[in-house]
Short mmCIF file of N, CA and C in Angstrom, two decimals:
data_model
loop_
_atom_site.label_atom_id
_atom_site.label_comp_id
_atom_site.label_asym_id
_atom_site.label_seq_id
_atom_site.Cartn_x
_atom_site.Cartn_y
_atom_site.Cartn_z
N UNK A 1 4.14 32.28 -37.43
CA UNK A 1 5.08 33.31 -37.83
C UNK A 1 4.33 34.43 -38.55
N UNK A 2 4.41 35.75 -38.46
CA UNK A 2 3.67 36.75 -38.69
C UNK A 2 4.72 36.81 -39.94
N UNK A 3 3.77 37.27 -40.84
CA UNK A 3 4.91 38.54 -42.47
C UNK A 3 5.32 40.12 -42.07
N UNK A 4 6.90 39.79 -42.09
CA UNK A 4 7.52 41.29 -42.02
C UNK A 4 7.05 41.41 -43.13
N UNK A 5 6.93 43.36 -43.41
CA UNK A 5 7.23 43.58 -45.18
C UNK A 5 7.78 44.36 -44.62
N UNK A 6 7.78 45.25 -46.11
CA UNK A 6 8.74 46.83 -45.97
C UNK A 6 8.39 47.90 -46.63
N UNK A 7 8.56 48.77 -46.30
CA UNK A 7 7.68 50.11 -47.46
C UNK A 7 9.04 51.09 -47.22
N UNK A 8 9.03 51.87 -48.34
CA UNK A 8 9.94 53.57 -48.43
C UNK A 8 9.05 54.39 -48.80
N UNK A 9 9.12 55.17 -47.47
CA UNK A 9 7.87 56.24 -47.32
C UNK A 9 8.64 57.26 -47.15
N UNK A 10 8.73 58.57 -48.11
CA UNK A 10 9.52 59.72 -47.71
C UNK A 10 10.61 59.69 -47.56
N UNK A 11 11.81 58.78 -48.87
CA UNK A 11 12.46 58.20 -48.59
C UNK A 11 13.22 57.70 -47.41
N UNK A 12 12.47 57.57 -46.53
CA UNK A 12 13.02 55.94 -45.37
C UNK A 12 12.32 54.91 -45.90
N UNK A 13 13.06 53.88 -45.04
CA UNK A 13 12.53 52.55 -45.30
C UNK A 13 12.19 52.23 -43.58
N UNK A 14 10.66 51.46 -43.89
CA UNK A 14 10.40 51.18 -42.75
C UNK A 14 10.00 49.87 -42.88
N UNK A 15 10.11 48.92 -41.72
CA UNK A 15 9.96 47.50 -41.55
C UNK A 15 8.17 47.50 -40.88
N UNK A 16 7.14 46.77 -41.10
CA UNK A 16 6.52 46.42 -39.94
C UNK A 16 5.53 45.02 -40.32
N UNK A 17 5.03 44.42 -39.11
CA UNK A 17 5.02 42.82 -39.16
C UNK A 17 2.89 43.08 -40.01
N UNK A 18 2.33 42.21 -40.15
CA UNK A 18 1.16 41.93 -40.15
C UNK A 18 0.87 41.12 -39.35
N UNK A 19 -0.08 41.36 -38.46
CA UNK A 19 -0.21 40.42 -37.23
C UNK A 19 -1.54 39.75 -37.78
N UNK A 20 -2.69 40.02 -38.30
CA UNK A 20 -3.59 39.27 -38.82
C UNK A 20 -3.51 38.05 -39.59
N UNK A 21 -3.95 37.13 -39.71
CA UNK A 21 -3.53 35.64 -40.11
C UNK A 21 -4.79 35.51 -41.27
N UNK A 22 -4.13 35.03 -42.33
CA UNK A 22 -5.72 34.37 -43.45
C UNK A 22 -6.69 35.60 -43.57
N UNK A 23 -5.70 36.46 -44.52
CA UNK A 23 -6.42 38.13 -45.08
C UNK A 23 -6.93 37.64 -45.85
N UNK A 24 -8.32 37.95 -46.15
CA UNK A 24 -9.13 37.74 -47.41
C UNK A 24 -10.10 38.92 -47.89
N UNK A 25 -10.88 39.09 -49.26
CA UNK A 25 -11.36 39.89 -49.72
C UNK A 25 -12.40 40.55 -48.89
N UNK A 26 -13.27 39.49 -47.68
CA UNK A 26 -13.87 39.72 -46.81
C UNK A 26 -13.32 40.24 -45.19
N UNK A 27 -12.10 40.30 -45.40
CA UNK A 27 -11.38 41.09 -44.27
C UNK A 27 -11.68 42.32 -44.26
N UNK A 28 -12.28 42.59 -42.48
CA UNK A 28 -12.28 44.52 -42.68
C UNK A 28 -11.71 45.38 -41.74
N UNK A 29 -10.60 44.06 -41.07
CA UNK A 29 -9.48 44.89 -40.02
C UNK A 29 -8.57 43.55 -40.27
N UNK A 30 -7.36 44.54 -40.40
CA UNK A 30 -6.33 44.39 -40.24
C UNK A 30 -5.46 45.07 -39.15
N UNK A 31 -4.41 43.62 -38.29
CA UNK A 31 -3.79 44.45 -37.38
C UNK A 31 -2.33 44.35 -37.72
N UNK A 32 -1.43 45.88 -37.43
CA UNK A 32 0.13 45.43 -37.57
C UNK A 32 1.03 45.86 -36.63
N UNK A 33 1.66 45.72 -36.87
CA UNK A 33 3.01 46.41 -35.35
C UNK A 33 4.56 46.94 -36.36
N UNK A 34 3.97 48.83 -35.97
CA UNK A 34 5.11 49.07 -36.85
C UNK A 34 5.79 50.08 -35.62
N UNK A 35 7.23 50.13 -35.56
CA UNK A 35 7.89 50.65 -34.53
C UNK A 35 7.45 50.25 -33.39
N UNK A 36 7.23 48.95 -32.68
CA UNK A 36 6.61 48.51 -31.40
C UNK A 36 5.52 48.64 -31.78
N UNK A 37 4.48 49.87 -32.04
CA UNK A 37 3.55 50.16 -31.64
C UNK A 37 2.29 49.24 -32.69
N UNK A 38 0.84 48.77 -32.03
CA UNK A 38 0.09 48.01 -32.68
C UNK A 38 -0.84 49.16 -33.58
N UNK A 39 -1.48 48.99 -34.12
CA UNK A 39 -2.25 49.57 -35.15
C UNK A 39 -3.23 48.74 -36.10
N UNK A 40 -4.86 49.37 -35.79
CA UNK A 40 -5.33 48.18 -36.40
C UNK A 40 -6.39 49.47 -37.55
N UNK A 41 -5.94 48.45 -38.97
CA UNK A 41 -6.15 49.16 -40.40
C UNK A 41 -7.75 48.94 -40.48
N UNK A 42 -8.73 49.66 -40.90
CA UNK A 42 -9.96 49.28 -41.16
C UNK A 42 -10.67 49.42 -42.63
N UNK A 43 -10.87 49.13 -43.37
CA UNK A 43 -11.41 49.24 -45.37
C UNK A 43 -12.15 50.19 -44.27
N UNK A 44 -12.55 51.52 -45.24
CA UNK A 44 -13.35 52.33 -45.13
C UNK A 44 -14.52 52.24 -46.26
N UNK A 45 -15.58 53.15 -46.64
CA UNK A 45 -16.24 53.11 -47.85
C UNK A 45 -15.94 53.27 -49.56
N UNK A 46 -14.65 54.07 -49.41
CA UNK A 46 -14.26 54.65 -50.55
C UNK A 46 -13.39 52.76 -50.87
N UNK A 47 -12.98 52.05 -50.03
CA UNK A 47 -11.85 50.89 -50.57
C UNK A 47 -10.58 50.81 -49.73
N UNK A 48 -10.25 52.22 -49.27
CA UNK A 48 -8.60 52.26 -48.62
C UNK A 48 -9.22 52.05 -47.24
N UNK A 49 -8.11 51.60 -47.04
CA UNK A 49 -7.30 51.34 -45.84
C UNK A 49 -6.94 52.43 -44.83
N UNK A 50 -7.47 53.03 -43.91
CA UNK A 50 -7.00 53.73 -42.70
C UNK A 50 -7.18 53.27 -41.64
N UNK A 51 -6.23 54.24 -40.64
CA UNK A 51 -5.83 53.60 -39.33
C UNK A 51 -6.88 53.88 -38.50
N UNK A 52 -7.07 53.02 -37.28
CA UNK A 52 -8.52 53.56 -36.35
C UNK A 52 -7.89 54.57 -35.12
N UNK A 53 -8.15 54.92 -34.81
CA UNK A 53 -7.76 55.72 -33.44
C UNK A 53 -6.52 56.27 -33.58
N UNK A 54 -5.54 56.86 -34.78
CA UNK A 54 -4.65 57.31 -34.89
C UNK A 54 -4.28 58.63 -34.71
N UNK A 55 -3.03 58.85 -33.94
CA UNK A 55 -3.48 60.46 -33.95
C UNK A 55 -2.11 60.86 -34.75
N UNK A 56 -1.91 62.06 -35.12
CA UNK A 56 -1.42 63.30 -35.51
C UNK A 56 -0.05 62.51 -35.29
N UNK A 57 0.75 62.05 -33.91
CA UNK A 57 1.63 61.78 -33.96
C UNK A 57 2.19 60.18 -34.62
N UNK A 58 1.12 59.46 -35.16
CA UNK A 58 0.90 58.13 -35.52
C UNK A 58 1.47 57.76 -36.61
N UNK A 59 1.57 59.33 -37.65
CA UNK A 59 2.00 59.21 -38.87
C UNK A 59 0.92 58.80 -39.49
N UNK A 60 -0.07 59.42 -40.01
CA UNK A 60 -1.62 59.01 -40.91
C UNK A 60 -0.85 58.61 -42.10
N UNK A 61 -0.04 59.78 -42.48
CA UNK A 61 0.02 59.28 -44.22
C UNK A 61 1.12 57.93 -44.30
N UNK A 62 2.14 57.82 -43.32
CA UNK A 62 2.62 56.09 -43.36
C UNK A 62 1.46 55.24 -43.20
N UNK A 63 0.83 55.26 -42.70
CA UNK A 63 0.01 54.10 -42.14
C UNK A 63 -0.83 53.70 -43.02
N UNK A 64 -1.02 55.05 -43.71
CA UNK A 64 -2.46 54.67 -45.40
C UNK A 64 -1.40 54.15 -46.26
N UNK A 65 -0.17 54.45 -46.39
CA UNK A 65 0.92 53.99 -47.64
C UNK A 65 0.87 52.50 -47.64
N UNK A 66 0.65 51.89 -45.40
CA UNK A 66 0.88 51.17 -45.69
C UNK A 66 -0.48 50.45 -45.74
N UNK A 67 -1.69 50.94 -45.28
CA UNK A 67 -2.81 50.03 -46.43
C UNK A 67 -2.86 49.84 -47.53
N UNK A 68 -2.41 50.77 -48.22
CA UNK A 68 -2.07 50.88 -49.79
C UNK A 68 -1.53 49.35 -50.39
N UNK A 69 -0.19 49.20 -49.89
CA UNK A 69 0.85 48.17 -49.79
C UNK A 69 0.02 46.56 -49.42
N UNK A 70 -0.64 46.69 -48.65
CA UNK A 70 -1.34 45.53 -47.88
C UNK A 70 -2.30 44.92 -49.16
N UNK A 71 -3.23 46.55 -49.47
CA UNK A 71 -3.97 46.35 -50.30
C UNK A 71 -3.95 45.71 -51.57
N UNK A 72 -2.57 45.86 -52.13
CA UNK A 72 -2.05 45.87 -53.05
C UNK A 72 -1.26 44.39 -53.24
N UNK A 73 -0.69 43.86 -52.20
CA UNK A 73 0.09 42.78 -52.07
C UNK A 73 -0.90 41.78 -51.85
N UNK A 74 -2.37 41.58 -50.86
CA UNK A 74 -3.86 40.54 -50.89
C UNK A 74 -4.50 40.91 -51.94
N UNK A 75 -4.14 41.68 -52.62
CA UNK A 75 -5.08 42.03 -54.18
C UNK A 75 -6.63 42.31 -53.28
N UNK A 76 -6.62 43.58 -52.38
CA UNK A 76 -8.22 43.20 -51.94
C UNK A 76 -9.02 44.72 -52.51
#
């Protein structure tokens, strides 16, 4: 069973699953499925969380809110 969460981004609320299993401090992709679509999160150098191959229509700044969230909820 994958973890739904939920985030309010710009006030909406959006649902999406974590498809990666056994996140740990040594994790450096994460994958999720938000609106159908898959998306896989990568730690960059700075610590956060961005999306790989995302474009313009992908929604960048949801997708970092929701590394943020990820980040924040595995304490990584």
């Amino acid at each position: 069973m994958n973890l739904q969460m939920r985030i309010t981004f710009d006030e909406k609320d959006y649902t999406y699953v974590v498809l990666t299993k056994g996140i740990t401090r040594e994790t450096n992709a994460i994958r999720i499925n938000l609106k159908d679509m898959e998306y896989e999160l990568a730690c960059n150098s700075k610590g956060d969380w961005d999306a790989v191959d995302a474009t313009v229509n992908d929604h960048p700044e949801l997708l970092k809110a929701i590394g943020r969230n990820i980040k924040l909820r595995y304490r990584l």
